[in-house]
């Protein structure tokens, strides 16, 4: 039997809007404090998209940077996957705006909605496309403009989210680098704990849904917290088992940046040293699907990803969905 192809990341890039909203700025809008936000979430500031910027605008810039990094022309991409929970429009897919904006003229393009796990799901789908011979080079983008879907009167959610996009080019690996294993799962019975209730076919937009702010993020924070710790831990353990890589061989752990306390709890559960756990939530807030590709790019810029470095990626999000990837750089 043929050995399964290995798939690796050959370019990364990200984009964040210029405007910064600090916790001190939030103190002026809602009843909160910098201290509360920082101790409960680890967030100091987040980026806010301009009024004229939609998710695809952020994704196009991130995608362009990843393509440049991989030294590829847009026309060399065989598929564009955009993971997002804040699409430009209900349809067509945000990925189509990205495909056209980049000039990726030979690529089919589709969105992937899987909560904050979307970029991990996208990476796993890209691996599948390449292993099946359906595509040779896939652009996996994760982008969000969540601040336009936030209820700025709900202090339990509006302090948490930010806007950003991150991207990676994925290709077949001809060396030892690449995805060693993955694990992904979902439990739709818990959908109501984190969702955007209206605007779809279940509750189409009406004056009442707008008045009740049902077109914004609704979340049972405490419940989400508990599930996130458990599921990211389980996914990581399962992916490590499948890769036959022990925890102590992980050099860098990149968990979904939902909340510094969740990140800490998952790290402790996995017994991964604090200094190996990547954290950038202080600068961007929860940017959902964008946080893992951003972390990968920042780590590369800091020269922390060297040949042979073992990286563990894990995420959890609305759905619920969760997943993990073990990767050798
Ligand atoms: N500023 C000040 N006080 C706030 C506040 C804010 N921004 N938001 C909530 N509070 C208050 C609440 O009203 C509550 O007050 P009360 O006790 O008088 O009723 C108190 O703080 C505690 O609220 P609670 O919701 O229990 O806080 P918490 O410790 O669970 O922290 C979250 C809230 C949202 C930070 C936390 O639940 C969390 O991070 N959950 C996971 C969210 C997440 O990551 N979602 C995305 C997953 S992909």
Short mmCIF file of C-alpha atoms and ligand atoms in Angstrom, two decimals:
data_model
loop_
_atom_site.label_atom_id
_atom_site.label_comp_id
_atom_site.label_asym_id
_atom_site.label_seq_id
_atom_site.Cartn_x
_atom_site.Cartn_y
_atom_site.Cartn_z
CA UNK A 1 0.00 0.00 0.00
CA UNK A 2 1.24 3.52 -0.79
CA UNK A 3 2.47 5.52 2.16
CA UNK A 4 0.09 8.39 2.91
CA UNK A 5 1.31 11.73 1.61
CA UNK A 6 2.47 14.24 4.18
CA UNK A 7 1.26 17.80 3.93
CA UNK A 8 3.05 20.91 5.17
CA UNK A 9 2.71 24.66 5.52
CA UNK A 10 4.92 26.52 3.04
CA UNK A 11 3.89 30.11 3.74
CA UNK A 12 2.09 32.12 6.41
CA UNK A 13 0.80 35.67 6.78
CA UNK A 14 -1.66 37.74 8.72
CA UNK A 15 -3.37 41.08 8.78
CA UNK A 16 -4.90 43.07 11.62
CA UNK A 17 -6.71 46.41 11.26
CA UNK A 18 -4.87 49.51 12.49
CA UNK A 19 -7.41 50.70 15.02
CA UNK A 20 -6.74 49.54 18.58
CA UNK A 21 -9.45 49.41 21.24
CA UNK A 22 -7.94 49.16 24.72
CA UNK A 23 -9.60 48.08 27.94
CA UNK A 24 -9.40 51.71 29.05
CA UNK A 25 -11.43 52.67 25.95
CA UNK A 26 -14.03 50.05 26.91
CA UNK A 27 -14.29 51.52 30.42
CA UNK A 28 -15.78 54.61 28.74
CA UNK A 29 -18.46 52.63 26.86
CA UNK A 30 -19.63 49.98 29.33
CA UNK A 31 -19.57 49.24 33.05
CA UNK A 32 -16.26 47.39 33.23
CA UNK A 33 -12.65 47.82 34.33
CA UNK A 34 -9.28 47.08 32.81
CA UNK A 35 -8.57 44.92 35.85
CA UNK A 36 -11.72 42.78 35.39
CA UNK A 37 -11.05 42.19 31.70
CA UNK A 38 -7.37 41.44 32.21
CA UNK A 39 -7.80 39.04 35.11
CA UNK A 40 -10.82 37.22 33.61
CA UNK A 41 -9.60 36.99 30.03
CA UNK A 42 -5.96 38.08 29.69
CA UNK A 43 -6.94 40.69 27.07
CA UNK A 44 -5.37 44.17 27.10
CA UNK A 45 -6.45 45.39 23.66
CA UNK A 46 -8.04 44.25 20.42
CA UNK A 47 -8.16 45.48 16.80
CA UNK A 48 -11.30 46.90 15.24
CA UNK A 49 -12.03 46.81 11.51
CA UNK A 50 -12.91 50.08 9.78
CA UNK A 51 -16.52 50.66 8.84
CA UNK A 52 -15.67 49.96 5.19
CA UNK A 53 -13.74 46.74 5.95
CA UNK A 54 -15.45 43.36 5.71
CA UNK A 55 -14.00 39.96 6.59
CA UNK A 56 -12.86 39.30 3.01
CA UNK A 57 -10.79 42.50 3.00
CA UNK A 58 -8.81 41.23 5.98
CA UNK A 59 -8.56 37.74 4.46
CA UNK A 60 -7.30 39.03 1.10
CA UNK A 61 -4.44 40.89 2.77
CA UNK A 62 -3.53 37.90 4.96
CA UNK A 63 -3.77 35.59 1.93
CA UNK A 64 -1.59 37.87 -0.19
CA UNK A 65 1.09 37.88 2.50
CA UNK A 66 0.99 34.08 2.87
CA UNK A 67 1.32 33.63 -0.92
CA UNK A 68 4.29 36.01 -1.02
CA UNK A 69 5.87 34.11 1.84
CA UNK A 70 5.39 30.82 -0.05
CA UNK A 71 6.76 32.48 -3.20
CA UNK A 72 3.65 31.58 -5.18
CA UNK A 73 1.48 33.47 -7.64
CA UNK A 74 -2.26 33.54 -6.82
CA UNK A 75 -2.91 31.61 -10.06
CA UNK A 76 -0.89 28.68 -8.67
CA UNK A 77 -3.43 28.04 -5.89
CA UNK A 78 -5.79 25.08 -6.47
CA UNK A 79 -8.33 25.82 -3.73
CA UNK A 80 -9.23 28.67 -1.39
CA UNK A 81 -10.80 27.77 1.95
CA UNK A 82 -11.97 30.57 4.20
CA UNK A 83 -12.85 29.66 7.76
CA UNK A 84 -15.06 32.34 9.26
CA UNK A 85 -18.01 32.94 11.56
CA UNK A 86 -18.51 36.49 10.33
CA UNK A 87 -18.92 36.21 6.55
CA UNK A 88 -19.28 39.29 4.35
CA UNK A 89 -22.71 38.08 3.23
CA UNK A 90 -24.95 35.03 3.78
CA UNK A 91 -23.97 34.10 0.22
CA UNK A 92 -21.90 33.93 -1.84
CA UNK A 93 -19.10 32.55 0.26
CA UNK A 94 -16.55 35.01 1.62
CA UNK A 95 -13.98 32.71 0.00
CA UNK A 96 -15.30 33.79 -3.42
CA UNK A 97 -14.57 37.44 -2.64
CA UNK A 98 -11.13 36.37 -1.44
CA UNK A 99 -10.49 34.24 -4.54
CA UNK A 100 -11.39 37.13 -6.81
CA UNK A 101 -9.56 39.74 -4.72
CA UNK A 102 -6.38 37.69 -4.82
CA UNK A 103 -6.73 36.74 -8.47
CA UNK A 104 -6.60 33.02 -7.63
CA UNK A 105 -8.23 32.38 -10.97
CA UNK A 106 -7.81 28.61 -11.07
CA UNK A 107 -9.14 27.91 -7.60
CA UNK A 108 -12.52 26.73 -6.40
CA UNK A 109 -13.43 28.62 -3.24
CA UNK A 110 -15.64 27.83 -0.28
CA UNK A 111 -16.30 28.86 3.30
CA UNK A 112 -16.00 26.66 6.31
CA UNK A 113 -18.08 27.48 9.37
CA UNK A 114 -16.90 25.55 12.40
CA UNK A 115 -16.78 28.11 15.20
CA UNK A 116 -13.34 28.98 16.46
CA UNK A 117 -12.12 25.55 15.32
CA UNK A 118 -12.65 26.61 11.69
CA UNK A 119 -9.01 27.12 10.76
CA UNK A 120 -8.00 23.73 12.19
CA UNK A 121 -10.88 22.13 10.28
CA UNK A 122 -9.66 23.98 7.16
CA UNK A 123 -6.14 22.65 7.60
CA UNK A 124 -7.50 19.10 7.94
CA UNK A 125 -9.67 19.54 4.81
CA UNK A 126 -6.66 20.91 2.90
CA UNK A 127 -4.65 17.86 3.96
CA UNK A 128 -7.45 15.63 2.68
CA UNK A 129 -7.65 17.44 -0.68
CA UNK A 130 -3.91 17.16 -1.21
CA UNK A 131 -3.70 13.52 -0.11
CA UNK A 132 -6.58 12.64 -2.44
CA UNK A 133 -4.83 14.34 -5.35
CA UNK A 134 -7.68 16.84 -5.74
CA UNK A 135 -5.45 19.86 -5.13
CA UNK A 136 -1.72 20.52 -4.95
CA UNK A 137 -1.70 23.91 -3.24
CA UNK A 138 -4.42 25.08 -0.90
CA UNK A 139 -4.76 28.50 0.71
CA UNK A 140 -6.36 28.15 4.15
CA UNK A 141 -7.48 31.50 5.52
CA UNK A 142 -9.16 32.27 8.84
CA UNK A 143 -10.72 35.70 9.13
CA UNK A 144 -13.19 37.46 11.37
CA UNK A 145 -14.79 40.85 11.84
CA UNK A 146 -16.57 39.82 15.01
CA UNK A 147 -16.79 43.36 16.35
CA UNK A 148 -19.58 44.02 13.84
CA UNK A 149 -21.53 41.06 15.28
CA UNK A 150 -21.03 42.06 18.89
CA UNK A 151 -23.65 43.47 21.23
CA UNK A 152 -21.81 46.49 22.62
CA UNK A 153 -24.28 46.63 25.50
CA UNK A 154 -23.44 43.09 26.68
CA UNK A 155 -20.32 43.46 28.81
CA UNK A 156 -20.03 39.68 29.16
CA UNK A 157 -19.17 39.29 25.46
CA UNK A 158 -18.16 42.61 23.93
CA UNK A 159 -14.87 42.81 25.83
CA UNK A 160 -13.68 39.49 24.42
CA UNK A 161 -13.63 39.63 20.63
CA UNK A 162 -11.45 41.29 18.00
CA UNK A 163 -10.93 41.46 14.24
CA UNK A 164 -8.08 39.79 12.32
CA UNK A 165 -7.17 37.35 9.57
CA UNK A 166 -4.41 34.75 9.25
CA UNK A 167 -3.52 32.46 6.36
CA UNK A 168 -1.31 29.58 5.38
CA UNK A 169 -0.38 27.93 2.10
CA UNK A 170 -0.52 24.15 2.35
CA UNK A 171 1.31 21.80 -0.04
CA UNK A 172 2.60 18.25 -0.23
CA UNK A 173 5.71 17.72 1.87
CA UNK A 174 8.74 16.02 0.39
CA UNK A 175 10.71 16.00 3.62
CA UNK A 176 10.07 15.18 7.27
CA UNK A 177 8.05 18.35 7.99
CA UNK A 178 4.28 18.47 8.10
CA UNK A 179 1.09 17.28 9.76
CA UNK A 180 1.74 14.15 11.82
CA UNK A 181 -1.82 13.62 13.00
CA UNK A 182 -5.15 15.28 13.53
CA UNK A 183 -8.30 14.84 15.54
CA UNK A 184 -11.59 16.67 14.97
CA UNK A 185 -15.05 16.36 16.43
CA UNK A 186 -18.35 18.16 17.03
CA UNK A 187 -21.39 18.05 19.30
CA UNK A 188 -24.30 19.98 17.81
CA UNK A 189 -26.55 19.28 20.79
CA UNK A 190 -24.77 22.14 22.58
CA UNK A 191 -25.23 24.68 19.77
CA UNK A 192 -27.35 27.02 21.91
CA UNK A 193 -24.52 27.81 24.31
CA UNK A 194 -22.68 29.97 21.77
CA UNK A 195 -24.51 31.23 18.72
CA UNK A 196 -25.81 34.10 16.64
CA UNK A 197 -29.56 33.46 16.83
CA UNK A 198 -31.09 35.44 13.95
CA UNK A 199 -30.50 36.29 10.32
CA UNK A 200 -30.62 32.72 9.02
CA UNK A 201 -33.64 30.68 7.94
CA UNK A 202 -34.53 29.70 11.52
CA UNK A 203 -35.16 33.32 12.49
CA UNK A 204 -35.01 35.58 9.45
CA UNK A 205 -34.34 39.25 10.08
CA UNK A 206 -37.35 41.24 11.28
CA UNK A 207 -37.68 44.55 13.09
CA UNK A 208 -38.13 42.53 16.27
CA UNK A 209 -34.95 40.46 15.85
CA UNK A 210 -33.03 43.67 15.29
CA UNK A 211 -34.64 45.35 18.32
CA UNK A 212 -33.78 42.31 20.45
CA UNK A 213 -30.17 42.34 19.16
CA UNK A 214 -30.47 38.75 17.98
CA UNK A 215 -27.99 39.42 15.17
CA UNK A 216 -25.15 39.49 17.68
CA UNK A 217 -23.10 36.90 19.53
CA UNK A 218 -24.94 35.17 22.40
CA UNK A 219 -22.87 33.12 24.79
CA UNK A 220 -23.17 31.28 28.10
CA UNK A 221 -19.61 32.10 29.07
CA UNK A 222 -19.34 29.80 32.07
CA UNK A 223 -20.59 26.74 30.18
CA UNK A 224 -18.38 27.45 27.18
CA UNK A 225 -15.41 27.77 29.50
CA UNK A 226 -15.86 24.30 31.01
CA UNK A 227 -16.36 22.55 27.69
CA UNK A 228 -13.44 24.40 26.08
CA UNK A 229 -10.93 23.20 28.67
CA UNK A 230 -12.17 19.61 28.55
CA UNK A 231 -12.46 19.29 24.79
CA UNK A 232 -9.20 21.02 23.84
CA UNK A 233 -7.46 18.75 26.33
CA UNK A 234 -9.11 15.61 24.93
CA UNK A 235 -8.44 16.58 21.31
CA UNK A 236 -4.78 17.26 22.07
CA UNK A 237 -4.35 13.94 23.89
CA UNK A 238 -5.99 12.04 21.03
CA UNK A 239 -3.92 13.80 18.35
CA UNK A 240 -0.71 13.11 20.30
CA UNK A 241 -1.66 9.45 20.61
CA UNK A 242 -2.34 9.21 16.88
CA UNK A 243 1.01 10.86 16.08
CA UNK A 244 2.77 8.63 18.63
CA UNK A 245 4.38 11.77 20.02
CA UNK A 246 4.60 12.08 23.79
CA UNK A 247 3.65 15.36 25.54
CA UNK A 248 7.22 16.03 26.58
CA UNK A 249 8.27 16.14 22.91
CA UNK A 250 6.00 19.10 22.22
CA UNK A 251 8.14 22.23 21.89
CA UNK A 252 5.32 24.71 21.32
CA UNK A 253 1.63 24.48 22.15
CA UNK A 254 -0.68 26.89 20.31
CA UNK A 255 -4.13 26.72 21.86
CA UNK A 256 -7.06 28.71 20.55
CA UNK A 257 -6.80 32.14 22.17
CA UNK A 258 -10.24 32.31 23.80
CA UNK A 259 -9.22 33.32 27.27
CA UNK A 260 -5.93 33.19 29.20
CA UNK A 261 -7.52 31.14 31.98
CA UNK A 262 -8.74 28.52 29.48
CA UNK A 263 -5.26 28.48 27.91
CA UNK A 264 -3.64 28.02 31.30
CA UNK A 265 -6.07 25.28 32.36
CA UNK A 266 -5.54 23.29 29.15
CA UNK A 267 -1.76 23.65 29.46
CA UNK A 268 -1.92 22.37 33.04
CA UNK A 269 -4.17 19.46 32.09
CA UNK A 270 -1.70 18.45 29.37
CA UNK A 271 1.28 19.07 31.69
CA UNK A 272 2.93 21.31 29.14
CA UNK A 273 5.33 23.87 30.64
CA UNK A 274 4.01 27.43 30.65
CA UNK A 275 6.90 28.75 28.59
CA UNK A 276 5.96 26.37 25.77
CA UNK A 277 2.39 27.69 25.57
CA UNK A 278 1.97 30.50 23.03
CA UNK A 279 -0.17 33.43 24.12
CA UNK A 280 -1.07 36.52 22.10
CA UNK A 281 -4.61 37.09 23.36
CA UNK A 282 -3.35 40.15 25.28
CA UNK A 283 -2.78 41.99 21.96
CA UNK A 284 -5.67 40.78 19.81
CA UNK A 285 -8.43 39.42 22.05
CA UNK A 286 -10.34 36.39 20.82
CA UNK A 287 -10.02 36.58 17.03
CA UNK A 288 -11.48 33.09 16.65
CA UNK A 289 -10.27 31.31 13.50
CA UNK A 290 -7.48 33.83 12.91
CA UNK A 291 -5.50 33.23 16.09
CA UNK A 292 -3.66 30.02 15.18
CA UNK A 293 -2.30 31.15 11.78
CA UNK A 294 -1.31 34.47 13.37
CA UNK A 295 0.55 32.60 16.11
CA UNK A 296 2.33 30.43 13.53
CA UNK A 297 3.47 33.51 11.61
CA UNK A 298 4.62 35.33 14.73
CA UNK A 299 6.56 32.27 15.86
CA UNK A 300 8.22 31.98 12.47
CA UNK A 301 9.18 35.66 12.56
CA UNK A 302 10.66 35.10 16.01
CA UNK A 303 12.62 32.12 14.55
CA UNK A 304 11.04 29.76 17.08
CA UNK A 305 9.94 27.24 14.45
CA UNK A 306 13.05 25.38 13.33
CA UNK A 307 13.26 22.10 11.41
CA UNK A 308 12.17 19.35 13.79
CA UNK A 309 10.22 21.60 16.18
CA UNK A 310 7.09 19.76 17.34
CA UNK A 311 4.01 21.96 17.49
CA UNK A 312 0.62 21.10 18.96
CA UNK A 313 -2.38 23.12 17.74
CA UNK A 314 -5.76 22.88 19.47
CA UNK A 315 -9.04 24.75 19.18
CA UNK A 316 -12.61 24.76 20.42
CA UNK A 317 -15.61 26.77 19.36
CA UNK A 318 -19.27 27.25 18.55
CA UNK A 319 -21.06 24.14 17.42
CA UNK A 320 -19.55 22.88 19.62
CA UNK A 321 -16.56 21.89 17.53
CA UNK A 322 -13.06 21.01 18.58
CA UNK A 323 -9.88 19.66 17.10
CA UNK A 324 -6.12 19.35 17.33
CA UNK A 325 -3.15 18.85 15.03
CA UNK A 326 0.35 17.60 15.79
CA UNK A 327 2.84 19.17 13.41
CA UNK A 328 6.57 18.74 12.86
CA UNK A 329 8.14 21.93 11.51
N1 LIG B 1 -16.77 43.79 33.40
C1 LIG B 1 -17.10 43.71 34.69
N2 LIG B 1 -17.92 42.76 35.18
C2 LIG B 1 -18.40 41.85 34.31
C3 LIG B 1 -18.10 41.87 32.95
C4 LIG B 1 -17.25 42.90 32.50
N3 LIG B 1 -16.88 43.01 31.20
N4 LIG B 1 -18.73 40.85 32.35
C5 LIG B 1 -19.40 40.19 33.30
N5 LIG B 1 -19.22 40.79 34.49
C6 LIG B 1 -19.76 40.42 35.80
C7 LIG B 1 -21.04 39.63 35.68
O1 LIG B 1 -22.14 40.49 35.52
C8 LIG B 1 -21.05 38.92 37.00
O2 LIG B 1 -21.51 39.77 38.00
P1 LIG B 1 -22.49 39.25 39.17
O3 LIG B 1 -21.71 38.20 39.87
O4 LIG B 1 -22.73 40.49 39.94
O5 LIG B 1 -23.67 38.72 38.44
C9 LIG B 1 -19.59 38.63 37.27
O6 LIG B 1 -18.85 39.55 36.44
C10 LIG B 1 -19.16 37.22 36.96
O7 LIG B 1 -19.67 36.88 35.68
P2 LIG B 1 -19.37 35.50 35.02
O8 LIG B 1 -20.00 35.44 33.67
O9 LIG B 1 -19.65 34.40 35.98
O10 LIG B 1 -17.78 35.66 34.87
P3 LIG B 1 -16.72 34.58 34.50
O11 LIG B 1 -15.73 34.47 35.57
O12 LIG B 1 -17.35 33.32 33.99
O13 LIG B 1 -16.01 35.25 33.26
C11 LIG B 1 -16.01 35.12 30.86
C12 LIG B 1 -16.76 35.56 32.09
C13 LIG B 1 -16.87 35.42 29.65
C14 LIG B 1 -14.70 35.89 30.78
C15 LIG B 1 -15.72 33.60 30.96
O14 LIG B 1 -16.88 32.91 31.28
C16 LIG B 1 -15.15 33.03 29.72
O15 LIG B 1 -14.07 33.40 29.31
N6 LIG B 1 -15.84 32.09 29.07
C17 LIG B 1 -15.40 31.52 27.84
C18 LIG B 1 -15.72 32.45 26.75
C19 LIG B 1 -15.04 32.07 25.48
O16 LIG B 1 -13.87 31.87 25.48
N7 LIG B 1 -15.80 32.00 24.40
C20 LIG B 1 -15.32 31.72 23.13
C21 LIG B 1 -15.01 30.27 23.03
S1 LIG B 1 -14.43 29.90 21.48
#
